Amino acid sequence: MNERASHLELLVDGLVFPEAPRWYDDSLWVSDIHAHSVVRFDEAGALIARHPFGDRVSGLGHLPNDDALVVSMLDRCLLRFGSHGPTVHADLSPYCQGFLNDMVVDARGFAYVGARNPGGGDQGPLDAVILATPEGEVRVAADAMQSPNGSVVTPDGSTLIVAETSQARLLAFTIDDDGSLHDRRVFAEVPGRHPDGICLDAEGAIWFGSPMNAEFVRVHEGGRVSQTVATTPDRWAVACALGGHDGHTLFAVTGHNSVANIMAMGSDRNLDVTSKASGEVWVTRVDVPGWG
């Protein structure tokens, strides 16, 4: 039986194409893709900082020394940034011919980045998860992926879970001591839904946004759905994060967007100023907190 969570309350609006929310250092970090910026808010939604970039940005994370990392999508690299502006942490372009997307950084500083490559499909998937070590060394951690998207690492550091959006499923991998991945397996099938950005709660369940379904979904290993939170039919449910002062706030990132708008932008970042997208961050309270 699915239990519907309480309604969403608006926290932040005025974003363009928000993605990759993260609760870190008592604040919410969000990538605004078409605005070429990472924005940081306090729990009440007040702006703390805006970090501008020269490219579309997506996945976010932090190294053990608290340095922030962000995915530079079209330049296909990881940028380290803070008060002194961005520097290149790792160049992933030799292993990605398309664009980079979402990312998770584990407690040791290993970054797992979803890479999209042209071609592929069911008969010969060409996407990948690329690993960047804390020292900036790069290698392919998992090949033959299909649209890898949101990802999380379990609290003990043993397992990576990745959403394969087009395949309506979440995959799991065992993480070796050197960051390598093996034992690929299905964590959950979610037929009829398309998991985008994800987060992990203290019971080991995954929350994900399913854009075209306009809902956020809580799913357990094996595929049981225990909770959903609806947006509105015209508002994509993009990605989510658990956090707040007690971990019980679900930060839900939404967007008024369309495939036509994304196609119109193409790979020309200069066209992003004409984007017809707009986005928000909403909040709702949930019973099970984030694992952190």
XYZ file of C-alpha atoms in Angstrom:
292
model
C 0.000 0.000 0.000
C 1.408 3.363 -1.015
C 1.246 6.171 1.509
C 1.125 9.661 0.089
C 3.286 12.154 1.982
C 2.121 15.606 2.979
C 1.838 18.314 0.360
C 4.827 20.235 -0.959
C 5.562 23.758 0.248
C 7.545 26.203 -1.876
C 11.026 27.010 -0.554
C 12.864 28.626 -3.521
C 11.703 29.817 -6.943
C 13.277 31.814 -9.763
C 15.655 29.045 -10.856
C 16.077 28.061 -14.516
C 16.924 24.360 -14.817
C 17.710 23.132 -11.274
C 19.289 19.728 -10.630
C 21.429 17.728 -8.176
C 20.284 19.027 -4.764
C 22.611 18.188 -1.874
C 22.293 18.906 1.846
C 25.786 19.679 3.121
C 27.253 21.925 5.806
C 23.782 22.827 7.128
C 22.699 24.178 3.768
C 21.158 23.147 0.466
C 23.323 23.165 -2.664
C 21.671 23.091 -6.118
C 23.083 23.162 -9.653
C 21.168 25.492 -11.993
C 22.150 23.984 -15.337
C 21.067 26.614 -17.854
C 22.036 29.430 -15.479
C 25.592 28.020 -15.342
C 25.710 28.351 -11.573
C 25.664 26.509 -8.259
C 23.456 28.155 -5.657
C 23.445 27.570 -1.911
C 20.514 28.234 0.434
C 19.859 27.995 4.142
C 17.060 25.842 5.521
C 14.582 28.723 5.229
C 15.391 29.253 1.543
C 17.548 32.373 1.899
C 20.414 32.631 -0.590
C 23.866 32.070 0.951
C 26.036 32.062 -2.160
C 25.974 31.871 -5.943
C 28.938 30.340 -7.766
C 29.064 31.169 -11.510
C 30.629 28.926 -14.158
C 31.263 29.093 -17.882
C 29.471 25.825 -18.618
C 26.392 23.834 -17.721
C 26.792 22.232 -14.307
C 25.158 19.142 -12.833
C 26.296 16.631 -10.188
C 27.596 18.027 -6.890
C 29.706 16.613 -4.072
C 32.416 17.360 -1.524
C 35.890 16.012 -0.888
C 36.956 14.967 2.631
C 38.638 18.361 3.117
C 35.252 20.037 2.376
C 36.262 21.314 -1.073
C 33.221 21.333 -3.362
C 33.151 19.458 -6.672
C 30.762 20.039 -9.565
C 30.337 18.346 -12.929
C 31.085 20.589 -15.904
C 28.801 18.910 -18.407
C 29.957 19.955 -21.875
C 33.608 20.507 -20.971
C 33.480 16.986 -19.497
C 35.509 17.629 -16.404
C 35.164 17.895 -12.632
C 35.722 21.332 -11.168
C 36.812 22.085 -7.617
C 35.438 25.413 -6.432
C 35.053 27.728 -3.481
C 35.848 31.318 -2.596
C 38.691 31.501 -5.151
C 36.821 30.242 -8.222
C 36.912 26.917 -10.071
C 39.937 24.801 -10.935
C 39.994 21.497 -12.812
C 40.052 18.513 -10.439
C 39.865 15.840 -13.156
C 39.538 15.754 -16.945
C 37.020 13.072 -17.939
C 36.874 13.939 -21.644
C 38.999 10.953 -22.819
C 36.270 8.650 -21.524
C 33.175 10.606 -22.591
C 32.220 11.610 -26.139
C 28.883 13.170 -25.231
C 28.242 14.950 -21.945
C 28.565 14.333 -18.228
C 25.576 14.347 -15.918
C 25.009 13.516 -12.244
C 27.579 12.378 -9.697
C 28.125 11.151 -6.155
C 31.290 11.629 -4.092
C 31.882 9.111 -1.304
C 33.414 9.734 2.121
C 36.904 8.895 0.815
C 36.677 11.377 -2.062
C 36.022 8.917 -4.899
C 33.699 10.571 -7.442
C 31.368 8.481 -9.636
C 30.135 10.427 -12.655
C 27.511 9.422 -15.224
C 28.773 9.804 -18.811
C 26.518 9.897 -21.878
C 27.882 8.847 -25.254
C 26.246 9.063 -28.703
C 24.752 5.915 -30.196
C 24.220 2.848 -28.070
C 20.761 1.651 -27.105
C 19.489 -1.715 -25.920
C 21.594 -3.716 -28.364
C 24.867 -2.042 -27.486
C 24.743 0.456 -24.598
C 27.656 2.889 -24.658
C 27.134 5.056 -21.583
C 29.353 4.677 -18.530
C 30.067 5.520 -14.922
C 33.484 7.168 -14.698
C 35.550 7.134 -11.520
C 37.716 10.096 -10.506
C 39.990 9.387 -7.541
C 40.748 11.954 -4.815
C 44.014 12.646 -6.647
C 42.188 13.350 -9.912
C 43.076 10.083 -11.671
C 40.327 8.879 -14.018
C 39.114 5.508 -15.313
C 35.883 3.811 -16.391
C 34.252 2.089 -13.423
C 31.220 0.625 -15.239
C 30.580 0.429 -18.980
C 27.550 -0.710 -20.999
C 25.285 1.620 -19.004
C 22.110 3.237 -20.307
C 21.428 6.831 -19.246
C 23.149 6.710 -15.830
C 21.754 9.486 -13.698
C 21.339 10.095 -9.960
C 23.563 8.034 -7.679
C 24.270 7.409 -3.985
C 26.790 5.483 -1.906
C 25.617 3.536 1.157
C 26.824 4.771 4.567
C 29.355 1.946 4.961
C 30.897 2.820 1.606
C 30.323 -0.660 0.231
C 27.664 -0.089 -2.426
C 26.969 2.372 -5.242
C 23.369 2.708 -6.437
C 22.752 4.368 -9.825
C 19.510 5.287 -11.579
C 19.233 4.198 -15.206
C 16.547 6.637 -16.266
C 15.583 5.189 -19.652
C 15.495 1.638 -18.276
C 13.116 2.412 -15.383
C 15.432 0.844 -12.826
C 18.121 1.340 -10.206
C 21.349 -0.665 -10.394
C 23.697 -1.517 -7.512
C 27.449 -2.223 -7.555
C 29.866 -3.406 -4.892
C 32.723 -0.943 -4.333
C 36.257 -2.307 -3.949
C 38.948 -0.743 -1.770
C 40.430 1.040 -4.804
C 37.030 2.431 -5.837
C 36.451 -0.110 -8.616
C 32.938 -1.468 -9.151
C 31.836 -5.080 -9.561
C 28.841 -7.370 -8.947
C 26.398 -5.349 -11.066
C 22.816 -6.149 -10.046
C 19.307 -4.673 -10.098
C 18.394 -2.820 -6.915
C 14.827 -2.063 -8.023
C 12.715 -2.096 -11.148
C 10.224 0.808 -11.305
C 8.141 0.159 -14.440
C 6.318 3.173 -15.821
C 8.633 5.575 -14.004
C 11.946 7.159 -15.016
C 14.221 7.781 -12.015
C 16.282 10.954 -12.316
C 17.957 12.442 -9.213
C 17.998 10.213 -6.117
C 18.801 10.204 -2.400
C 19.086 7.557 0.314
C 17.281 7.391 3.650
C 18.202 5.784 6.963
C 16.237 2.606 6.192
C 18.110 2.029 2.930
C 15.209 3.128 0.732
C 15.722 5.413 -2.266
C 13.757 8.556 -3.025
C 13.796 9.563 -6.689
C 12.213 12.104 -8.957
C 10.303 10.828 -11.972
C 9.976 13.910 -14.188
C 7.254 12.950 -16.642
C 5.171 11.297 -13.914
C 5.325 14.509 -11.860
C 6.026 12.604 -8.644
C 8.711 11.793 -6.136
C 8.831 8.122 -5.200
C 10.259 6.138 -2.277
C 11.297 2.642 -3.352
C 12.888 -0.234 -1.432
C 15.365 -2.821 -2.664
C 13.366 -5.292 -4.726
C 10.989 -2.636 -6.088
C 8.354 -2.057 -3.393
C 7.090 1.531 -3.499
C 6.102 2.775 -0.039
C 5.479 6.475 -0.580
C 4.875 9.039 -3.308
C 4.712 12.828 -3.384
C 2.952 14.435 -6.346
C 3.806 17.757 -7.949
C 1.409 19.069 -10.612
C 0.973 17.677 -14.146
C 2.907 20.572 -15.702
C 5.819 20.416 -13.259
C 8.625 17.847 -13.677
C 9.780 16.044 -10.531
C 13.520 16.237 -11.189
C 15.623 15.345 -8.150
C 15.548 15.296 -4.368
C 17.672 15.377 -1.219
C 17.038 14.619 2.441
C 18.339 17.013 5.047
C 17.437 19.929 7.256
C 18.264 20.317 10.935
C 16.945 16.839 11.784
C 17.233 15.085 8.410
C 13.459 14.747 7.992
C 13.022 17.369 5.247
C 12.699 16.175 1.672
C 13.975 18.908 -0.658
C 12.165 18.339 -3.962
C 13.521 20.034 -7.094
C 10.968 20.636 -9.849
C 10.904 22.292 -13.244
C 8.568 23.654 -15.873
C 10.412 22.231 -18.841
C 9.966 20.303 -22.056
C 11.916 17.985 -24.293
C 11.493 20.590 -27.033
C 13.232 23.211 -24.884
C 16.122 20.878 -24.094
C 16.491 19.966 -27.774
C 16.440 23.641 -28.751
C 19.382 24.304 -26.415
C 21.281 21.342 -27.856
C 24.980 21.381 -27.010
C 25.356 25.135 -27.509
C 25.734 26.569 -24.018
C 25.419 30.087 -25.428
C 21.772 29.361 -26.211
C 21.018 28.705 -22.543
C 20.107 32.355 -22.032
C 17.057 31.686 -24.233
C 15.932 28.658 -22.209
C 12.187 28.549 -21.618
C 12.610 26.435 -18.496
C 11.973 27.547 -14.925
C 12.380 25.698 -11.670
C 11.798 25.614 -7.939
C 12.713 23.823 -4.729
C 9.891 22.536 -2.532
C 9.910 20.866 0.865
C 7.861 18.283 2.713
C 8.400 16.402 5.960
C 8.970 12.640 5.891
C 9.058 10.030 8.651
C 12.418 8.456 7.818
C 15.392 10.846 7.781
C 18.362 10.862 5.481
C 21.122 8.440 6.471
C 23.589 11.219 7.258
